[in-house]
């Protein structure tokens, strides 16, 4: 079988890998990328961000037709053609896979099919494709992550799904159990609830989305309580077994065990880095105790010829973080001085959405960082009222000395789009005054960002707050 020689070999064709490969090619490097999947795109495009957001868009439409009753519009319950819905979602993916293939071609990046493992710090073996061995000058590991599983949650049954199989929407189960109240559990729970499933969520900790600020989670938890059948906190799944047409699940809470039957179960309890089986022991690259490849701010591993980016190189496991790291790695290899020190926003695409960037209140408390918070409640936003969505809150975390915006948190409809202004503010070192004096178009939800800054400064007129300054 054929061998191949290249300046740069990227392993993994997800957002981290293809961004690194394309940027490196643009910087003049000769680049090849090995991908074991049939199609490039990685988890994000093929079984993550994009398919889940396509389905969440459909869910939003369904939920909005129900809510429109409040303003005098009644719709029939939509007829759901699952084949057509799946076909539409798959069409979205295919469109982008086609776009990616074109970008590989135009940039002259060789796409090699197969599974790669290091033979040493300069050679990779490839299994399952037309090329069996690649010699490289440098390599970038971008092998991503996979769903985590634990004893008790690992029953092999088509009725027990992970995020990949749940996105296939084989059917709309009458009763769906979601194990894990994190990003995936809540996003896909929202999809299935909108499609008609009675959704139960069990979460190990004492709140949904552990790690996110509680005041941001509260409006979501209130809405989820109405959309879902039930949410069980501080509850553990002790075991599962096939029972007739469904799955019998044993729950453990406060030492007491109960059993309940569901038609399907979605396990969404986190993700693990794909670092095992890569032959890293034949290189000088190290992994930490959780399996993440250890990198510095330039994405360099302990092996001078190998870099790593994306989910495999540490948390947060988000596509935009992977892409930015991919660019940094390519630029570092091209001799640039790039390093990763960017603000990484987080968006949970639930209804309402939750988004944050920079410092969170939870982190400030944990680290003893003194901050002042300023909140603008969406009840005072004209735009939120016109949408019938006044439960939102926009919050700024501000340095009391310099009045610099250190963090932004938003819960509300479209928070994922609104957070972009917060990212820019934190990245550019904006002070509260910068946000307060920037005219935000009226009536838009973006006004809540300027409004929160005005609350901080005591200059808000849309709310009554005691004046702190002139
Ligand atoms: P991946 O996308 O995991 O790609 C790694 C690639 O490497 C894969 O294609 C794999 O086949 C290949 N590979 C692995 N090992 C080898 C090998 N040995 N040889 C060859 N190829 C190999 N993030 C967001 O920012 N926003 C979202 O809305 C969002 N939604 C998500 C929804 C779901 C359901 C899931 C599961 C994830 C979501 N994520 C989201 C997370 C996002 O998908 C990941 O952070 C992102 O895909 C990481 O990119 P990556 O390039 O590091 O790895
Ligand atoms: P997660 O870490 O977001 O949530 C997992 C949840 O499961 C946590 O709340 C955890 O406490 C809970 N849990 C763990 N073990 C449990 C158990 N035995 N029983 C009950 N609950 C248990 O993980 P996820 O939802 O699987 O998503 C994985 C990662 O994928 C995310 O952390 C994120 O990085 C990425 N992602 C991002 C987006 C987005 O950006 N919108 C969407 C989906 C996934």
Coordinates of C-alpha atoms and ligand atoms in Angstrom, one line a residue:
X1 CA 0.0 0.0 0.0
X2 CA 1.0 3.5 -0.7
X3 CA 3.0 5.8 1.6
X4 CA 2.8 9.6 1.7
X5 CA 5.2 12.3 2.8
X6 CA 4.1 15.8 3.9
X7 CA 5.2 18.9 5.9
X8 CA 2.2 18.8 8.1
X9 CA -0.2 16.0 8.9
X10 CA -3.4 16.7 10.7
X11 CA -5.2 13.8 12.4
X12 CA -8.9 14.3 12.6
X13 CA -11.2 16.3 10.2
X14 CA -13.5 18.1 12.7
X15 CA -13.6 21.8 13.2
X16 CA -10.2 21.8 15.0
X17 CA -8.5 19.7 12.4
X18 CA -9.9 21.2 9.2
X19 CA -9.3 24.7 10.5
X20 CA -5.7 23.9 11.3
X21 CA -5.2 22.2 7.9
X22 CA -6.8 25.1 5.9
X23 CA -4.9 27.8 7.8
X24 CA -1.6 26.0 7.4
X25 CA -2.2 25.5 3.6
X26 CA -3.0 29.3 3.3
X27 CA 0.3 29.9 5.1
X28 CA 2.1 28.0 2.4
X29 CA 2.5 24.6 4.0
X30 CA 2.1 21.2 2.3
X31 CA -0.7 19.6 4.2
X32 CA -2.5 16.2 4.5
X33 CA -5.3 15.3 6.8
X34 CA -6.3 11.8 7.9
X35 CA -9.9 11.2 8.8
X36 CA -11.4 7.8 9.7
X37 CA -15.0 8.8 9.0
X38 CA -16.5 8.6 5.5
X39 CA -16.9 12.3 5.5
X40 CA -15.0 15.2 7.0
X41 CA -16.7 17.5 9.4
X42 CA -16.2 15.8 12.8
X43 CA -18.7 15.6 15.6
X44 CA -19.7 19.2 15.2
X45 CA -20.9 18.9 11.6
X46 CA -22.0 15.3 11.5
X47 CA -23.3 14.4 14.9
X48 CA -23.2 17.5 17.1
X49 CA -23.6 21.3 16.7
X50 CA -25.2 21.4 13.3
X51 CA -27.7 18.5 13.4
X52 CA -28.8 19.4 17.0
X53 CA -29.3 23.1 16.0
X54 CA -31.3 22.1 12.9
X55 CA -33.6 20.0 15.1
X56 CA -33.8 22.7 17.8
X57 CA -34.9 25.1 15.1
X58 CA -37.8 22.8 14.2
X59 CA -38.6 22.4 17.9
X60 CA -38.6 26.2 18.3
X61 CA -41.2 26.5 15.6
X62 CA -43.4 23.9 17.2
X63 CA -43.2 25.6 20.6
X64 CA -43.9 29.0 19.1
X65 CA -47.1 27.9 17.5
X66 CA -48.2 26.7 20.9
X67 CA -47.3 30.0 22.6
X68 CA -49.0 32.1 19.9
X69 CA -52.3 31.1 21.5
X70 CA -51.5 33.8 24.1
X71 CA -51.7 36.5 21.4
X72 CA -54.8 35.1 19.7
X73 CA -53.2 32.8 17.1
X74 CA -54.2 29.2 17.1
X75 CA -52.5 26.6 15.0
X76 CA -53.4 22.9 14.6
X77 CA -50.8 20.7 16.3
X78 CA -48.2 20.2 13.5
X79 CA -48.1 16.9 11.7
X80 CA -44.6 15.6 12.1
X81 CA -43.1 13.7 9.1
X82 CA -40.1 12.2 10.8
X83 CA -38.6 11.0 7.5
X84 CA -38.8 14.5 6.0
X85 CA -37.5 16.1 9.2
X86 CA -34.5 13.7 9.2
X87 CA -34.0 14.3 5.4
X88 CA -34.0 18.1 5.9
X89 CA -31.4 17.8 8.7
X90 CA -29.3 15.4 6.7
X91 CA -29.5 17.8 3.8
X92 CA -28.1 20.6 5.9
X93 CA -25.1 18.4 6.8
X94 CA -24.5 17.2 3.2
X95 CA -24.5 20.8 2.0
X96 CA -21.7 21.6 4.5
X97 CA -19.8 18.4 3.8
X98 CA -19.8 19.4 0.1
X99 CA -18.5 22.8 1.0
X100 CA -15.7 21.3 3.1
X101 CA -14.7 18.9 0.3
X102 CA -14.5 21.9 -2.0
X103 CA -12.3 23.7 0.4
X104 CA -9.9 20.7 0.7
X105 CA -9.6 20.7 -3.1
X106 CA -9.2 24.4 -3.6
X107 CA -6.4 24.6 -1.0
X108 CA -4.7 21.4 -2.2
X109 CA -5.0 19.7 1.2
X110 CA -4.8 15.9 0.7
X111 CA -7.6 14.1 2.5
X112 CA -6.6 10.6 3.5
X113 CA -9.2 8.1 4.7
X114 CA -8.4 5.8 7.6
X115 CA -7.5 5.6 11.3
X116 CA -4.1 7.0 12.2
X117 CA -1.8 6.0 15.0
X118 CA 1.8 7.2 15.7
X119 CA 4.7 4.8 14.9
X120 CA 7.1 7.4 16.2
X121 CA 7.4 11.2 16.3
X122 CA 7.8 11.4 12.5
X123 CA 5.6 8.6 11.2
X124 CA 1.9 7.7 11.4
X125 CA 0.4 4.3 10.4
X126 CA -3.0 4.5 8.7
X127 CA -5.5 1.7 8.8
X128 CA -8.5 1.2 6.6
X129 CA -7.6 3.4 3.6
X130 CA -5.6 3.7 0.4
X131 CA -2.5 5.1 2.3
X132 CA -0.9 3.0 5.0
X133 CA 2.0 5.2 6.2
X134 CA 2.6 8.9 6.4
X135 CA 5.9 10.6 7.1
X136 CA 5.5 14.1 8.4
X137 CA 7.5 17.1 9.5
X138 CA 4.9 18.1 12.1
X139 CA 1.6 16.7 13.2
X140 CA -1.5 18.2 14.7
X141 CA -3.7 15.9 16.8
X142 CA -7.4 16.9 16.4
X143 CA -9.1 13.6 17.2
X144 CA -11.9 15.1 19.3
X145 CA -14.0 13.3 21.8
X146 CA -16.7 10.7 22.3
X147 CA -19.7 10.2 24.6
X148 CA -18.8 9.1 28.2
X149 CA -20.4 6.1 29.7
X150 CA -20.4 4.7 33.2
X151 CA -21.2 1.3 34.7
X152 CA -25.0 1.1 35.1
X153 CA -25.5 3.3 32.0
X154 CA -23.9 1.0 29.5
X155 CA -26.7 -1.3 28.6
X156 CA -26.4 -2.4 25.0
X157 CA -29.8 -1.8 23.5
X158 CA -31.1 0.2 20.5
X159 CA -33.4 1.8 23.1
X160 CA -30.5 3.3 25.0
X161 CA -29.1 6.1 23.0
X162 CA -26.2 8.5 23.1
X163 CA -26.3 11.9 21.4
X164 CA -25.3 10.4 18.0
X165 CA -28.2 7.9 17.9
X166 CA -30.6 10.4 19.5
X167 CA -29.9 12.8 16.6
X168 CA -31.1 10.1 14.2
X169 CA -34.6 10.4 15.7
X170 CA -35.5 6.8 14.8
X171 CA -38.8 7.4 16.5
X172 CA -40.5 9.8 18.9
X173 CA -40.7 7.7 22.1
X174 CA -43.8 8.3 24.3
X175 CA -41.6 8.3 27.5
X176 CA -38.0 9.4 27.2
X177 CA -35.5 9.4 30.1
X178 CA -32.6 11.7 29.7
X179 CA -29.7 10.9 32.0
X180 CA -27.7 14.1 32.5
X181 CA -29.0 17.7 32.8
X182 CA -26.1 19.3 30.9
X183 CA -25.8 20.8 27.5
X184 CA -26.8 17.7 25.5
X185 CA -29.5 16.4 27.9
X186 CA -31.3 19.8 27.9
X187 CA -30.9 20.5 24.2
X188 CA -32.0 17.1 22.9
X189 CA -34.6 16.9 25.7
X190 CA -36.1 20.1 24.3
X191 CA -36.2 18.6 20.8
X192 CA -37.9 15.4 21.9
X193 CA -40.3 17.3 24.2
X194 CA -41.3 19.5 21.2
X195 CA -41.8 16.5 19.0
X196 CA -44.2 15.0 21.6
X197 CA -42.2 12.8 24.0
X198 CA -42.8 13.0 27.7
X199 CA -39.3 13.8 28.9
X200 CA -37.9 13.0 32.3
X201 CA -34.4 14.3 33.2
X202 CA -32.2 12.9 35.9
X203 CA -29.2 14.9 37.1
X204 CA -26.6 13.8 39.6
X205 CA -25.9 17.2 41.1
X206 CA -28.3 19.6 42.8
X207 CA -29.0 21.7 39.7
X208 CA -29.2 21.7 35.9
X209 CA -26.1 22.8 34.0
X210 CA -23.7 22.6 36.9
X211 CA -21.0 25.3 36.5
X212 CA -23.4 27.9 35.0
X213 CA -24.5 30.8 37.2
X214 CA -27.6 29.9 39.1
X215 CA -29.5 33.1 38.3
X216 CA -29.1 32.3 34.6
X217 CA -30.3 28.8 35.0
X218 CA -33.4 29.7 37.0
X219 CA -35.6 31.0 34.1
X220 CA -34.6 27.9 32.1
X221 CA -35.4 25.5 35.0
X222 CA -38.8 27.1 35.4
X223 CA -39.6 26.7 31.7
X224 CA -38.2 23.2 31.5
X225 CA -40.4 22.3 34.5
X226 CA -43.4 23.0 32.2
X227 CA -42.0 21.5 29.0
X228 CA -40.7 18.3 30.5
X229 CA -42.6 15.6 32.4
X230 CA -40.2 15.9 35.4
X231 CA -36.7 16.8 36.4
X232 CA -35.1 14.7 39.2
X233 CA -32.1 16.4 40.8
X234 CA -29.5 14.6 43.0
X235 CA -30.6 11.4 41.5
X236 CA -28.4 8.6 40.2
X237 CA -29.2 5.9 37.7
X238 CA -28.2 2.7 39.5
X239 CA -29.0 0.4 36.6
X240 CA -31.0 -0.4 33.5
X241 CA -32.5 -3.5 32.0
X242 CA -34.6 -4.4 29.0
X243 CA -38.2 -4.9 30.0
X244 CA -40.6 -5.8 27.2
X245 CA -40.9 -3.0 24.7
X246 CA -38.9 -0.6 27.0
X247 CA -36.2 -0.1 29.5
X248 CA -36.7 -0.4 33.2
X249 CA -34.5 2.1 35.0
X250 CA -33.5 1.9 38.7
X251 CA -33.0 5.3 40.3
X252 CA -31.2 6.0 43.6
X253 CA -32.0 9.1 45.6
X254 CA -31.2 9.7 49.3
X255 CA -30.3 6.0 49.6
X256 CA -33.8 4.9 48.4
X257 CA -34.2 2.9 45.1
X258 CA -37.1 3.1 42.8
X259 CA -37.8 1.6 39.3
X260 CA -39.6 3.2 36.4
X261 CA -40.1 2.2 32.7
X262 CA -39.3 4.3 29.7
X263 CA -39.6 3.7 26.0
X264 CA -36.1 5.0 25.4
X265 CA -33.2 6.4 27.3
X266 CA -30.7 9.1 26.2
X267 CA -27.4 9.0 28.1
X268 CA -25.7 12.4 28.1
X269 CA -23.2 12.5 31.0
X270 CA -20.3 14.2 29.4
X271 CA -17.6 13.4 26.8
X272 CA -14.1 11.9 26.9
X273 CA -11.1 12.8 24.7
X274 CA -10.1 10.4 21.9
X275 CA -6.4 10.0 22.9
X276 CA -6.2 6.2 23.5
X277 CA -5.1 4.0 20.6
X278 CA -3.3 6.9 19.0
X279 CA 0.2 5.5 19.7
X280 CA 1.1 8.5 21.8
X281 CA 3.3 6.3 23.9
X282 CA 5.6 6.2 20.8
X283 CA 6.0 10.0 21.0
X284 CA 6.9 12.4 23.7
X285 CA 3.4 13.8 23.9
X286 CA 1.8 13.3 27.3
X287 CA -1.9 12.9 28.4
X288 CA -3.3 14.0 31.8
X289 CA -5.2 11.7 34.1
X290 CA -8.5 12.4 32.3
X291 CA -7.0 11.5 28.9
X292 CA -6.5 15.1 27.5
X293 CA -3.3 15.7 25.5
X294 CA -1.3 18.2 27.5
X295 CA -0.6 21.4 25.5
X296 CA 0.8 24.8 26.2
X297 CA -0.7 28.1 25.0
X298 CA 0.8 27.5 21.6
X299 CA -0.9 24.1 21.4
X300 CA 2.5 22.4 21.6
X301 CA 2.7 19.0 23.3
X302 CA 5.8 17.6 25.0
X303 CA 6.9 16.4 21.6
X304 CA 8.4 19.3 19.6
X305 CA 7.0 17.9 16.3
X306 CA 3.5 17.4 17.6
X307 CA 0.7 19.8 18.5
X308 CA -2.9 19.2 19.6
X309 CA -6.1 21.2 19.3
X310 CA -9.8 20.9 20.1
X311 CA -11.7 18.5 22.4
X312 CA -8.7 16.2 22.7
X313 CA -6.6 19.0 24.0
X314 CA -8.8 20.1 26.9
X315 CA -12.0 21.8 28.0
X316 CA -14.2 23.5 27.2
X317 CA -15.2 21.1 24.5
X318 CA -16.6 23.6 22.1
X319 CA -16.3 23.9 18.4
X320 CA -15.3 27.6 18.3
X321 CA -12.6 26.9 20.8
X322 CA -11.3 24.0 18.6
X323 CA -11.3 26.2 15.5
X324 CA -9.4 29.0 17.2
X325 CA -6.8 26.5 18.5
X326 CA -6.5 25.1 15.0
X327 CA -5.6 28.5 13.7
X328 CA -3.1 29.1 16.6
X329 CA -1.4 25.7 15.9
X330 CA -1.0 26.4 12.2
X331 CA 0.3 29.9 12.8
X332 CA 2.8 28.7 15.4
X333 CA 4.1 26.1 12.9
X334 CA 4.4 28.8 10.2
X335 CA 6.8 30.6 12.6
X336 CA 4.2 33.1 13.9
X337 CA 3.9 34.2 17.5
X338 CA 0.3 33.1 18.0
X339 CA -0.9 31.8 21.3
X340 CA -4.4 30.9 22.7
X341 CA -5.6 33.5 25.1
X342 CA -9.1 34.2 23.7
X343 CA -12.4 34.6 25.5
X344 CA -14.4 31.4 24.9
X345 CA -18.1 32.0 24.9
X346 CA -20.6 29.3 25.9
X347 CA -24.1 29.0 24.6
X348 CA -26.7 26.4 25.6
X349 CA -29.3 26.4 22.9
X350 CA -32.2 25.6 25.1
X351 CA -35.4 27.6 25.3
X352 CA -34.6 30.2 26.7
X353 CA -31.0 30.1 25.7
X354 CA -28.2 30.6 28.2
X355 CA -24.9 32.3 27.2
X356 CA -21.9 33.6 29.0
X357 CA -18.4 34.7 28.4
X358 CA -15.4 35.8 30.4
X359 CA -15.7 35.6 34.2
X360 CA -18.8 34.0 35.7
X361 CA -20.1 34.8 39.1
X362 CA -19.5 31.2 40.2
X363 CA -15.9 31.4 39.1
X364 CA -15.5 34.9 40.8
X365 CA -16.7 33.4 44.1
X366 CA -14.6 30.3 43.8
X367 CA -11.4 32.4 43.1
X368 CA -12.2 35.2 45.5
X369 CA -12.2 37.8 42.7
X370 CA -14.1 41.0 43.8
X371 CA -16.7 42.0 41.2
X372 CA -19.8 44.1 41.0
X373 CA -22.7 42.7 39.1
X374 CA -25.3 44.7 37.2
X375 CA -28.5 43.1 35.9
X376 CA -31.0 44.3 33.4
X377 CA -34.3 42.3 33.7
X378 CA -36.0 41.7 30.4
X379 CA -39.3 42.6 32.0
X380 CA -38.2 46.2 31.3
X381 CA -37.3 45.5 27.7
X382 CA -39.9 46.6 25.1
X383 CA -38.6 44.0 22.6
X384 CA -38.8 41.2 25.1
X385 CA -42.5 42.1 25.7
X386 CA -43.3 42.1 22.0
X387 CA -41.9 38.6 21.8
X388 CA -43.8 37.4 24.9
X389 CA -40.4 36.5 26.4
X390 CA -39.8 38.7 29.5
X391 CA -38.2 36.0 31.7
X392 CA -34.7 36.9 30.5
X393 CA -31.9 38.6 32.3
X394 CA -28.7 40.3 31.1
X395 CA -25.9 40.5 33.6
X396 CA -22.5 42.2 33.6
X397 CA -19.6 41.4 35.9
X398 CA -17.6 44.5 36.4
X399 CA -14.3 45.3 38.1
X400 CA -15.2 47.7 40.9
X401 CA -11.9 49.6 40.5
X402 CA -11.4 50.0 36.8
X403 CA -15.1 49.5 35.8
X404 CA -13.9 47.0 33.1
X405 CA -16.4 44.4 31.9
X406 CA -14.9 41.1 33.1
X407 CA -17.8 38.8 32.2
X408 CA -21.3 38.8 30.6
X409 CA -24.1 36.3 31.3
X410 CA -27.4 36.3 29.5
X411 CA -30.5 34.1 29.7
X412 CA -33.3 34.7 27.3
X413 CA -34.5 34.1 23.7
X414 CA -31.6 34.6 21.3
X415 CA -29.0 34.9 24.1
X416 CA -26.6 32.9 21.9
X417 CA -26.5 35.8 19.3
X418 CA -26.5 38.5 21.9
X419 CA -23.4 37.2 23.7
X420 CA -21.3 38.2 20.8
X421 CA -21.3 41.9 22.0
X422 CA -20.2 40.6 25.4
X423 CA -17.3 38.7 23.9
X424 CA -16.2 41.9 22.0
X425 CA -16.5 43.9 25.2
X426 CA -14.4 41.5 27.3
X427 CA -11.9 41.0 24.5
X428 CA -11.4 44.7 24.0
X429 CA -11.3 45.5 27.7
X430 CA -14.4 47.7 27.4
X431 CA -15.5 49.6 30.5
X432 CA -19.1 49.8 31.6
X433 CA -19.3 53.3 30.1
X434 CA -18.4 52.0 26.6
X435 CA -21.5 49.7 26.7
X436 CA -23.7 52.4 28.2
X437 CA -22.8 55.1 25.7
X438 CA -23.0 52.8 22.6
X439 CA -26.5 53.4 21.2
X440 CA -28.3 50.0 20.8
X441 CA -31.1 50.0 18.3
X442 CA -34.6 50.2 19.7
X443 CA -36.5 48.0 20.2
X444 CA -34.0 45.2 20.3
X445 CA -32.9 42.7 22.9
X446 CA -29.4 44.2 22.5
X447 CA -30.6 47.2 24.5
X448 CA -30.4 45.0 27.6
X449 CA -26.6 45.0 27.4
X450 CA -26.4 48.8 27.3
X451 CA -29.1 48.8 30.0
X452 CA -27.1 46.6 32.3
X453 CA -24.1 48.9 32.0
X454 CA -26.4 51.9 32.8
X455 CA -27.7 50.0 35.8
X456 CA -24.1 49.7 37.0
X457 CA -23.5 53.5 36.4
X458 CA -26.8 54.5 37.9
X459 CA -27.9 56.2 34.6
X460 CA -30.6 53.7 33.5
X461 CA -33.9 55.3 32.8
X462 CA -35.9 52.2 31.7
X463 CA -35.8 51.0 35.3
X464 CA -35.8 52.7 38.6
X465 CA -32.4 52.2 40.3
X466 CA -31.0 54.4 42.9
X467 CA -28.4 56.7 41.4
X468 CA -24.8 55.9 42.2
X469 CA -23.1 58.6 40.1
X470 CA -24.0 61.6 37.9
Ligands
LIG1 P1 -14.3 16.4 16.5 O1 -15.3 17.2 16.0 O2 -14.7 15.3 17.5 O3 -13.6 15.7 15.3 C1 -12.5 14.7 15.5 C2 -12.4 13.9 14.2 O4 -11.3 13.1 14.3 C3 -13.6 13.0 14.0 O5 -14.1 13.3 12.7 C4 -13.0 11.6 14.1 O6 -13.6 10.7 13.2 C5 -11.6 11.8 13.8 N1 -10.7 10.9 14.4 C6 -10.6 10.5 15.7 N2 -9.6 9.7 15.9 C7 -9.0 9.5 14.7 C8 -7.9 8.7 14.2 N3 -7.1 8.0 15.1 N4 -7.5 8.8 12.9 C9 -8.2 9.5 12.0 N5 -9.3 10.3 12.4 C10 -9.7 10.3 13.7 N6 -20.0 22.8 20.3 C11 -20.3 24.1 20.1 O7 -19.4 24.9 20.1 N7 -21.6 24.5 19.9 C12 -22.6 23.6 19.8 O8 -23.7 24.0 19.6 C13 -22.3 22.2 20.1 N8 -23.3 21.3 20.0 C14 -23.0 20.0 20.2 C15 -24.0 19.0 20.2 C16 -23.7 17.7 20.4 C17 -24.8 16.7 20.4 C18 -22.4 17.3 20.6 C19 -22.0 15.8 20.8 C20 -21.3 18.2 20.7 C21 -21.6 19.6 20.5 N9 -20.6 20.5 20.5 C22 -21.0 21.9 20.3 C23 -19.2 20.2 20.8 C24 -18.5 20.1 19.4 O9 -19.1 19.2 18.6 C25 -17.0 19.8 19.7 O10 -16.4 20.7 20.6 C26 -16.2 19.8 18.4 O11 -16.7 19.0 17.4 C27 -14.7 19.5 18.6 O12 -14.0 19.6 17.5 P2 -12.7 18.7 17.2 O13 -12.2 19.1 15.9 O14 -11.8 18.9 18.4 O15 -13.1 17.2 17.3
LIG2 P1 -22.2 18.0 30.3 O1 -20.9 18.0 31.0 O2 -22.6 19.3 29.7 O3 -23.4 17.5 31.2 C1 -23.4 16.2 31.7 C2 -24.3 16.3 32.9 O4 -24.5 14.9 33.3 C3 -23.8 17.1 34.1 O5 -24.8 17.9 34.5 C4 -23.5 16.0 35.1 O6 -23.6 16.4 36.4 C5 -24.5 14.9 34.8 N1 -24.1 13.6 35.1 C6 -22.9 13.0 35.1 N2 -23.0 11.7 35.5 C7 -24.3 11.5 35.7 C8 -25.0 10.3 36.1 N3 -24.4 9.1 36.4 N4 -26.4 10.4 36.3 C9 -27.0 11.6 36.1 N5 -26.3 12.7 35.7 C10 -25.0 12.6 35.5 O7 -22.1 16.9 29.1 P2 -23.0 16.6 27.9 O8 -24.3 17.2 28.0 O9 -22.8 15.2 27.6 O10 -22.2 17.4 26.7 C11 -20.8 17.1 26.5 C12 -20.1 18.3 26.1 O11 -20.4 18.6 24.7 C13 -20.5 19.6 26.8 O12 -19.8 19.8 28.0 C14 -20.0 20.6 25.8 O13 -18.6 20.8 25.9 C15 -20.3 20.0 24.5 N6 -21.6 20.4 24.0 C16 -21.8 21.8 23.7 C17 -23.0 22.2 23.3 C18 -23.2 23.7 23.0 O14 -22.2 24.4 22.9 N7 -24.4 24.2 22.9 C19 -24.1 21.4 23.0 C20 -23.9 20.0 23.3 C21 -22.7 19.6 23.8

